[in-house]
PDB file of C-alpha atoms in Angstrom:
ATOM      1  CA  UNK A   1      -0.113   0.491   0.040  1.00  0.00           C
ATOM      2  CA  UNK A   2       1.325   3.477  -1.245  1.00  0.00           C
ATOM      3  CA  UNK A   3      -0.791   5.836   0.223  1.00  0.00           C
ATOM      4  CA  UNK A   4       1.908   7.918   1.274  1.00  0.00           C
ATOM      5  CA  UNK A   5       2.394   9.322  -1.908  1.00  0.00           C
ATOM      6  CA  UNK A   6      -0.566  11.199  -1.769  1.00  0.00           C
ATOM      7  CA  UNK A   7      -0.563  12.921  -4.934  1.00  0.00           C
ATOM      8  CA  UNK A   8      -0.497   9.796  -6.979  1.00  0.00           C
ATOM      9  CA  UNK A   9      -1.406   6.797  -5.352  1.00  0.00           C
ATOM     10  CA  UNK A  10      -5.317   8.669  -3.414  1.00  0.00           C
ATOM     11  CA  UNK A  11      -7.739   6.529  -5.811  1.00  0.00           C
ATOM     12  CA  UNK A  12     -10.476   8.736  -7.009  1.00  0.00           C
ATOM     13  CA  UNK A  13     -13.078   6.833  -5.254  1.00  0.00           C
ATOM     14  CA  UNK A  14     -12.437   7.599  -1.046  1.00  0.00           C
ATOM     15  CA  UNK A  15     -14.474   4.580  -0.623  1.00  0.00           C
ATOM     16  CA  UNK A  16     -11.610   2.414  -2.235  1.00  0.00           C
ATOM     17  CA  UNK A  17      -8.705   3.994   0.017  1.00  0.00           C
ATOM     18  CA  UNK A  18     -10.867   3.054   3.427  1.00  0.00           C
ATOM     19  CA  UNK A  19     -11.516  -0.542   1.754  1.00  0.00           C
ATOM     20  CA  UNK A  20      -7.709  -0.808   1.125  1.00  0.00           C
ATOM     21  CA  UNK A  21      -7.092   0.386   4.983  1.00  0.00           C
ATOM     22  CA  UNK A  22      -9.722  -1.719   6.665  1.00  0.00           C
ATOM     23  CA  UNK A  23      -7.783  -5.154   4.659  1.00  0.00           C
ATOM     24  CA  UNK A  24      -4.496  -3.936   5.382  1.00  0.00           C
ATOM     25  CA  UNK A  25      -5.494  -3.799   9.030  1.00  0.00           C
ATOM     26  CA  UNK A  26      -7.528  -7.120   9.117  1.00  0.00           C
ATOM     27  CA  UNK A  27      -4.371  -8.552   7.562  1.00  0.00           C
ATOM     28  CA  UNK A  28      -1.732  -6.651  10.259  1.00  0.00           C
ATOM     29  CA  UNK A  29      -4.427  -8.442  12.996  1.00  0.00           C
ATOM     30  CA  UNK A  30      -3.758 -12.091  11.249  1.00  0.00           C
ATOM     31  CA  UNK A  31      -0.020 -11.091  11.074  1.00  0.00           C
ATOM     32  CA  UNK A  32       0.524 -10.304  15.077  1.00  0.00           C
ATOM     33  CA  UNK A  33      -1.787 -12.768  16.230  1.00  0.00           C
ATOM     34  CA  UNK A  34       0.923 -15.432  15.111  1.00  0.00           C
ATOM     35  CA  UNK A  35       2.819 -17.304  17.202  1.00  0.00           C
ATOM     36  CA  UNK A  36       6.143 -17.133  14.995  1.00  0.00           C
ATOM     37  CA  UNK A  37       6.046 -13.840  15.310  1.00  0.00           C
ATOM     38  CA  UNK A  38       9.586 -11.902  14.958  1.00  0.00           C
ATOM     39  CA  UNK A  39      11.749  -8.942  15.771  1.00  0.00           C
ATOM     40  CA  UNK A  40      11.700  -8.778  11.524  1.00  0.00           C
ATOM     41  CA  UNK A  41       7.467  -9.245  11.189  1.00  0.00           C
ATOM     42  CA  UNK A  42       7.306  -6.979  14.162  1.00  0.00           C
ATOM     43  CA  UNK A  43       9.200  -4.270  12.155  1.00  0.00           C
ATOM     44  CA  UNK A  44       7.303  -4.847   8.890  1.00  0.00           C
ATOM     45  CA  UNK A  45       3.844  -4.678  10.500  1.00  0.00           C
ATOM     46  CA  UNK A  46       4.928  -1.284  12.096  1.00  0.00           C
ATOM     47  CA  UNK A  47       6.177   0.298   8.790  1.00  0.00           C
ATOM     48  CA  UNK A  48       3.243  -1.170   7.496  1.00  0.00           C
ATOM     49  CA  UNK A  49       0.707   0.543   9.984  1.00  0.00           C
ATOM     50  CA  UNK A  50       2.755   3.981   9.232  1.00  0.00           C
ATOM     51  CA  UNK A  51       1.998   3.572   5.602  1.00  0.00           C
ATOM     52  CA  UNK A  52      -1.875   2.736   6.988  1.00  0.00           C
ATOM     53  CA  UNK A  53      -1.690   6.118   9.103  1.00  0.00           C
ATOM     54  CA  UNK A  54      -0.282   7.841   5.928  1.00  0.00           C
ATOM     55  CA  UNK A  55      -3.577   6.780   4.200  1.00  0.00           C
ATOM     56  CA  UNK A  56      -6.074   7.549   6.396  1.00  0.00           C
ATOM     57  CA  UNK A  57      -4.576  11.092   6.610  1.00  0.00           C
ATOM     58  CA  UNK A  58      -5.522  11.130   3.328  1.00  0.00           C
ATOM     59  CA  UNK A  59      -9.076  10.390   4.032  1.00  0.00           C
ATOM     60  CA  UNK A  60      -9.506  12.977   6.659  1.00  0.00           C
ATOM     61  CA  UNK A  61      -7.729  15.373   4.117  1.00  0.00           C
ATOM     62  CA  UNK A  62     -10.583  15.313   1.592  1.00  0.00           C
ATOM     63  CA  UNK A  63     -12.729  18.482   2.084  1.00  0.00           C
ATOM     64  CA  UNK A  64     -16.164  16.487   2.554  1.00  0.00           C
ATOM     65  CA  UNK A  65     -15.053  14.957   5.308  1.00  0.00           C
ATOM     66  CA  UNK A  66     -12.826  18.353   6.679  1.00  0.00           C
ATOM     67  CA  UNK A  67     -16.520  19.272   6.803  1.00  0.00           C
ATOM     68  CA  UNK A  68     -18.023  16.475   8.120  1.00  0.00           C
ATOM     69  CA  UNK A  69     -15.980  15.723  11.205  1.00  0.00           C
ATOM     70  CA  UNK A  70     -16.198  19.169  11.799  1.00  0.00           C
ATOM     71  CA  UNK A  71     -20.243  18.906  12.391  1.00  0.00           C
ATOM     72  CA  UNK A  72     -21.666  18.591  16.154  1.00  0.00           C
ATOM     73  CA  UNK A  73     -22.434  15.098  15.994  1.00  0.00           C
ATOM     74  CA  UNK A  74     -19.111  13.970  14.855  1.00  0.00           C
ATOM     75  CA  UNK A  75     -17.179  16.609  16.713  1.00  0.00           C
ATOM     76  CA  UNK A  76     -17.437  14.521  19.613  1.00  0.00           C
ATOM     77  CA  UNK A  77     -16.151  11.331  18.082  1.00  0.00           C
ATOM     78  CA  UNK A  78     -13.179  13.098  16.673  1.00  0.00           C
ATOM     79  CA  UNK A  79     -12.855  14.626  20.731  1.00  0.00           C
ATOM     80  CA  UNK A  80     -12.880  11.236  21.885  1.00  0.00           C
ATOM     81  CA  UNK A  81     -10.195   9.728  19.823  1.00  0.00           C
ATOM     82  CA  UNK A  82      -8.405  12.638  20.378  1.00  0.00           C
ATOM     83  CA  UNK A  83      -8.156  11.897  23.989  1.00  0.00           C
ATOM     84  CA  UNK A  84      -7.407   8.186  23.018  1.00  0.00           C
ATOM     85  CA  UNK A  85      -4.784   9.267  20.900  1.00  0.00           C
ATOM     86  CA  UNK A  86      -2.607  10.343  23.532  1.00  0.00           C
ATOM     87  CA  UNK A  87      -2.698   7.148  25.142  1.00  0.00           C
ATOM     88  CA  UNK A  88      -1.097   5.606  22.599  1.00  0.00           C
ATOM     89  CA  UNK A  89       1.128   8.615  21.608  1.00  0.00           C
ATOM     90  CA  UNK A  90       2.744   8.094  25.638  1.00  0.00           C
ATOM     91  CA  UNK A  91       2.777   4.219  24.601  1.00  0.00           C
ATOM     92  CA  UNK A  92       5.046   4.896  21.432  1.00  0.00           C
ATOM     93  CA  UNK A  93       7.026   7.252  23.413  1.00  0.00           C
ATOM     94  CA  UNK A  94       8.080   5.286  26.006  1.00  0.00           C
ATOM     95  CA  UNK A  95       8.848   2.457  23.987  1.00  0.00           C
ATOM     96  CA  UNK A  96      11.480   4.541  22.322  1.00  0.00           C
ATOM     97  CA  UNK A  97      12.519   5.177  25.464  1.00  0.00           C
ATOM     98  CA  UNK A  98      12.716   1.496  26.510  1.00  0.00           C
ATOM     99  CA  UNK A  99      14.472   0.493  23.286  1.00  0.00           C
ATOM    100  CA  UNK A 100      17.200   3.185  23.690  1.00  0.00           C
ATOM    101  CA  UNK A 101      17.843   1.502  26.701  1.00  0.00           C
ATOM    102  CA  UNK A 102      17.780  -1.886  25.726  1.00  0.00           C
ATOM    103  CA  UNK A 103      20.615  -0.772  23.281  1.00  0.00           C
ATOM    104  CA  UNK A 104      22.635   1.023  25.584  1.00  0.00           C
ATOM    105  CA  UNK A 105      22.455  -2.027  27.551  1.00  0.00           C
ATOM    106  CA  UNK A 106      23.427  -4.373  24.398  1.00  0.00           C
ATOM    107  CA  UNK A 107      26.210  -2.101  23.949  1.00  0.00           C
ATOM    108  CA  UNK A 108      27.585  -2.575  27.780  1.00  0.00           C
ATOM    109  CA  UNK A 109      27.384  -5.939  27.774  1.00  0.00           C
ATOM    110  CA  UNK A 110      29.400  -6.516  24.551  1.00  0.00           C
ATOM    111  CA  UNK A 111      32.498  -4.501  26.130  1.00  0.00           C
ATOM    112  CA  UNK A 112      32.447  -6.254  29.561  1.00  0.00           C
ATOM    113  CA  UNK A 113      32.107  -9.551  27.190  1.00  0.00           C
ATOM    114  CA  UNK A 114      35.144  -8.618  25.939  1.00  0.00           C
ATOM    115  CA  UNK A 115      36.184  -7.936  29.078  1.00  0.00           C
ATOM    116  CA  UNK A 116      36.306 -11.569  30.415  1.00  0.00           C
ATOM    117  CA  UNK A 117      34.786 -10.661  34.058  1.00  0.00           C
ATOM    118  CA  UNK A 118      32.417 -13.075  35.092  1.00  0.00           C
ATOM    119  CA  UNK A 119      30.631 -11.212  37.856  1.00  0.00           C
ATOM    120  CA  UNK A 120      30.200  -8.160  35.710  1.00  0.00           C
ATOM    121  CA  UNK A 121      28.862 -10.153  33.002  1.00  0.00           C
ATOM    122  CA  UNK A 122      26.264 -11.611  35.096  1.00  0.00           C
ATOM    123  CA  UNK A 123      25.300  -8.397  36.346  1.00  0.00           C
ATOM    124  CA  UNK A 124      24.925  -6.888  32.764  1.00  0.00           C
ATOM    125  CA  UNK A 125      22.400  -9.659  31.671  1.00  0.00           C
ATOM    126  CA  UNK A 126      20.521  -9.148  34.893  1.00  0.00           C
ATOM    127  CA  UNK A 127      19.594  -5.748  34.533  1.00  0.00           C
ATOM    128  CA  UNK A 128      19.287  -6.395  30.234  1.00  0.00           C
ATOM    129  CA  UNK A 129      16.320  -8.774  31.502  1.00  0.00           C
ATOM    130  CA  UNK A 130      15.269  -5.966  34.008  1.00  0.00           C
ATOM    131  CA  UNK A 131      14.820  -3.425  31.261  1.00  0.00           C
ATOM    132  CA  UNK A 132      12.962  -5.941  29.520  1.00  0.00           C
ATOM    133  CA  UNK A 133      10.215  -6.400  31.370  1.00  0.00           C
ATOM    134  CA  UNK A 134      10.342  -2.459  32.214  1.00  0.00           C
ATOM    135  CA  UNK A 135       9.095  -2.772  28.760  1.00  0.00           C
ATOM    136  CA  UNK A 136       6.423  -4.279  29.288  1.00  0.00           C
ATOM    137  CA  UNK A 137       5.024  -2.121  32.341  1.00  0.00           C
ATOM    138  CA  UNK A 138       2.800   0.211  30.543  1.00  0.00           C
ATOM    139  CA  UNK A 139       0.586  -1.838  28.732  1.00  0.00           C
ATOM    140  CA  UNK A 140      -0.212  -3.919  32.047  1.00  0.00           C
ATOM    141  CA  UNK A 141      -1.723  -0.443  32.663  1.00  0.00           C
ATOM    142  CA  UNK A 142      -3.772   0.148  29.174  1.00  0.00           C
ATOM    143  CA  UNK A 143      -7.469  -1.313  29.735  1.00  0.00           C
ATOM    144  CA  UNK A 144      -9.706  -2.188  26.422  1.00  0.00           C
ATOM    145  CA  UNK A 145     -10.920   0.451  24.210  1.00  0.00           C
ATOM    146  CA  UNK A 146     -12.792  -1.266  21.449  1.00  0.00           C
ATOM    147  CA  UNK A 147     -13.579   0.271  18.011  1.00  0.00           C
ATOM    148  CA  UNK A 148     -16.868   1.799  17.665  1.00  0.00           C
ATOM    149  CA  UNK A 149     -18.862  -0.599  15.606  1.00  0.00           C
ATOM    150  CA  UNK A 150     -21.267   2.533  13.961  1.00  0.00           C
ATOM    151  CA  UNK A 151     -20.290   6.211  13.427  1.00  0.00           C
ATOM    152  CA  UNK A 152     -18.067   8.042  11.322  1.00  0.00           C
ATOM    153  CA  UNK A 153     -16.047   5.538   9.496  1.00  0.00           C
ATOM    154  CA  UNK A 154     -12.959   7.741   8.987  1.00  0.00           C
ATOM    155  CA  UNK A 155     -13.296   8.079  13.143  1.00  0.00           C
ATOM    156  CA  UNK A 156     -13.811   4.701  13.299  1.00  0.00           C
ATOM    157  CA  UNK A 157     -10.579   3.735  11.337  1.00  0.00           C
ATOM    158  CA  UNK A 158      -8.506   5.752  12.927  1.00  0.00           C
ATOM    159  CA  UNK A 159      -9.835   3.750  15.883  1.00  0.00           C
ATOM    160  CA  UNK A 160      -8.769   0.469  14.467  1.00  0.00           C
ATOM    161  CA  UNK A 161      -5.623   1.426  13.503  1.00  0.00           C
ATOM    162  CA  UNK A 162      -5.085   3.203  16.928  1.00  0.00           C
ATOM    163  CA  UNK A 163      -5.932  -0.393  18.473  1.00  0.00           C
ATOM    164  CA  UNK A 164      -3.188  -2.304  16.198  1.00  0.00           C
ATOM    165  CA  UNK A 165      -0.499   0.338  17.190  1.00  0.00           C
ATOM    166  CA  UNK A 166      -1.201  -0.740  20.563  1.00  0.00           C
ATOM    167  CA  UNK A 167      -0.697  -4.654  20.014  1.00  0.00           C
ATOM    168  CA  UNK A 168       1.896  -4.303  17.968  1.00  0.00           C
ATOM    169  CA  UNK A 169       3.810  -2.253  20.434  1.00  0.00           C
ATOM    170  CA  UNK A 170       2.265  -4.374  23.333  1.00  0.00           C
ATOM    171  CA  UNK A 171       3.853  -7.711  21.028  1.00  0.00           C
ATOM    172  CA  UNK A 172       7.454  -5.518  20.661  1.00  0.00           C
ATOM    173  CA  UNK A 173       7.302  -5.580  24.545  1.00  0.00           C
ATOM    174  CA  UNK A 174       6.311  -9.461  24.976  1.00  0.00           C
ATOM    175  CA  UNK A 175       8.940 -10.237  22.076  1.00  0.00           C
ATOM    176  CA  UNK A 176      12.193  -8.256  23.675  1.00  0.00           C
ATOM    177  CA  UNK A 177      12.204 -11.149  26.649  1.00  0.00           C
ATOM    178  CA  UNK A 178      12.375 -14.211  24.354  1.00  0.00           C
ATOM    179  CA  UNK A 179      15.828 -12.830  22.782  1.00  0.00           C
ATOM    180  CA  UNK A 180      17.651 -14.020  25.931  1.00  0.00           C
ATOM    181  CA  UNK A 181      16.196 -17.584  26.670  1.00  0.00           C
ATOM    182  CA  UNK A 182      18.499 -20.172  25.288  1.00  0.00           C
ATOM    183  CA  UNK A 183      17.241 -23.110  23.467  1.00  0.00           C
ATOM    184  CA  UNK A 184      17.830 -25.305  26.215  1.00  0.00           C
ATOM    185  CA  UNK A 185      14.758 -23.378  28.214  1.00  0.00           C
ATOM    186  CA  UNK A 186      17.498 -21.376  30.313  1.00  0.00           C
ATOM    187  CA  UNK A 187      18.577 -17.706  30.945  1.00  0.00           C
ATOM    188  CA  UNK A 188      20.831 -17.233  28.201  1.00  0.00           C
ATOM    189  CA  UNK A 189      24.251 -18.682  27.106  1.00  0.00           C
ATOM    190  CA  UNK A 190      26.107 -16.047  28.678  1.00  0.00           C
ATOM    191  CA  UNK A 191      25.183 -16.773  32.170  1.00  0.00           C
ATOM    192  CA  UNK A 192      27.186 -19.806  31.691  1.00  0.00           C
ATOM    193  CA  UNK A 193      30.322 -19.533  33.888  1.00  0.00           C
ATOM    194  CA  UNK A 194      32.426 -20.928  31.405  1.00  0.00           C
ATOM    195  CA  UNK A 195      33.521 -18.637  28.447  1.00  0.00           C
ATOM    196  CA  UNK A 196      36.190 -21.342  26.092  1.00  0.00           C
ATOM    197  CA  UNK A 197      36.911 -19.135  23.003  1.00  0.00           C
ATOM    198  CA  UNK A 198      34.320 -20.481  20.756  1.00  0.00           C
ATOM    199  CA  UNK A 199      31.581 -19.948  23.005  1.00  0.00           C
ATOM    200  CA  UNK A 200      32.858 -16.169  23.004  1.00  0.00           C
ATOM    201  CA  UNK A 201      32.299 -16.083  19.581  1.00  0.00           C
ATOM    202  CA  UNK A 202      29.041 -17.169  19.294  1.00  0.00           C
ATOM    203  CA  UNK A 203      28.224 -15.414  22.378  1.00  0.00           C
ATOM    204  CA  UNK A 204      29.359 -11.908  20.448  1.00  0.00           C
ATOM    205  CA  UNK A 205      27.236 -12.847  18.061  1.00  0.00           C
ATOM    206  CA  UNK A 206      24.555 -12.883  19.466  1.00  0.00           C
ATOM    207  CA  UNK A 207      24.714  -9.997  20.676  1.00  0.00           C
ATOM    208  CA  UNK A 208      25.632  -8.090  17.621  1.00  0.00           C
ATOM    209  CA  UNK A 209      22.371 -10.288  16.161  1.00  0.00           C
ATOM    210  CA  UNK A 210      20.070  -8.387  19.445  1.00  0.00           C
ATOM    211  CA  UNK A 211      22.065  -5.143  18.650  1.00  0.00           C
ATOM    212  CA  UNK A 212      20.978  -4.838  14.639  1.00  0.00           C
ATOM    213  CA  UNK A 213      17.410  -6.447  15.856  1.00  0.00           C
ATOM    214  CA  UNK A 214      16.804  -3.554  18.302  1.00  0.00           C
ATOM    215  CA  UNK A 215      17.840  -0.907  16.139  1.00  0.00           C
ATOM    216  CA  UNK A 216      15.413  -2.406  13.416  1.00  0.00           C
ATOM    217  CA  UNK A 217      12.445  -1.735  15.802  1.00  0.00           C
ATOM    218  CA  UNK A 218      13.993   1.624  16.768  1.00  0.00           C
ATOM    219  CA  UNK A 219      14.003   2.532  13.326  1.00  0.00           C
ATOM    220  CA  UNK A 220      10.405   0.969  12.675  1.00  0.00           C
ATOM    221  CA  UNK A 221       8.794   2.524  15.794  1.00  0.00           C
ATOM    222  CA  UNK A 222      10.450   6.436  15.586  1.00  0.00           C
ATOM    223  CA  UNK A 223       8.321   7.048  11.954  1.00  0.00           C
ATOM    224  CA  UNK A 224       5.432   5.201  13.514  1.00  0.00           C
ATOM    225  CA  UNK A 225       5.108   7.776  16.231  1.00  0.00           C
ATOM    226  CA  UNK A 226       5.994  10.947  14.014  1.00  0.00           C
ATOM    227  CA  UNK A 227       2.721  10.096  12.409  1.00  0.00           C
ATOM    228  CA  UNK A 228       0.666   9.701  15.359  1.00  0.00           C
ATOM    229  CA  UNK A 229       1.636  13.018  16.555  1.00  0.00           C
ATOM    230  CA  UNK A 230       1.048  14.393  13.114  1.00  0.00           C
ATOM    231  CA  UNK A 231      -2.709  12.146  12.765  1.00  0.00           C
ATOM    232  CA  UNK A 232      -3.325  14.311  16.379  1.00  0.00           C
ATOM    233  CA  UNK A 233      -2.340  17.603  14.454  1.00  0.00           C
ATOM    234  CA  UNK A 234      -4.657  17.349  11.829  1.00  0.00           C
ATOM    235  CA  UNK A 235      -7.474  16.048  14.343  1.00  0.00           C
ATOM    236  CA  UNK A 236      -7.233  19.356  16.192  1.00  0.00           C
ATOM    237  CA  UNK A 237      -7.029  21.092  13.207  1.00  0.00           C
ATOM    238  CA  UNK A 238     -10.166  19.684  12.456  1.00  0.00           C
ATOM    239  CA  UNK A 239     -11.701  20.794  15.671  1.00  0.00           C
ATOM    240  CA  UNK A 240     -10.576  24.317  15.463  1.00  0.00           C
ATOM    241  CA  UNK A 241     -11.953  24.761  12.274  1.00  0.00           C
TER     242      UNK A 241
END
């Protein structure tokens, strides 16, 4: 879906864009519910959701919708969605902070591993584990807010996209701890007190792969955050018109 190229890709019939957004959101929901979700699939989902927000932005910018959303009957729904979107912005901001902390923690662990201090390595691993748990805390305070079954279709799409964004961010927080579980079911192989040369090379590779994954998540969450801000600006402009 390439709706972010607005001048070239926006269909002449608005209903077509709305239908494509709904299909895309349904596809993302299927992806999230998959038990085989990976950092790569989550990153792809975040990018696709960002493009979906661009499409919704196109729909909101249509003159007919600008007028319709500013009418008294619709304003209340716009105001409610604006309030709920603030929660999502805060979640996205918290995820960006958590990913930055995790990246720093991985880099510190890499340096500690090179020094070969077993006790220090153990402490860094425990610190990393605490950070992954911290990333999940904001989602425990979120109450389910289902999309409206009736009302303005544009606001319904925004509500569905918001729910999808929350689900994707929560999936990200749940996926991070899984990166530190060894195949034998114990905590990461780095916990081992034996640091033979071959094993250390393997562990360094693990850390490098994990760091790349966290960077990929950062690069996917940050553009989504910008789009969420833009969506709020558009809603505020509609209310002020």
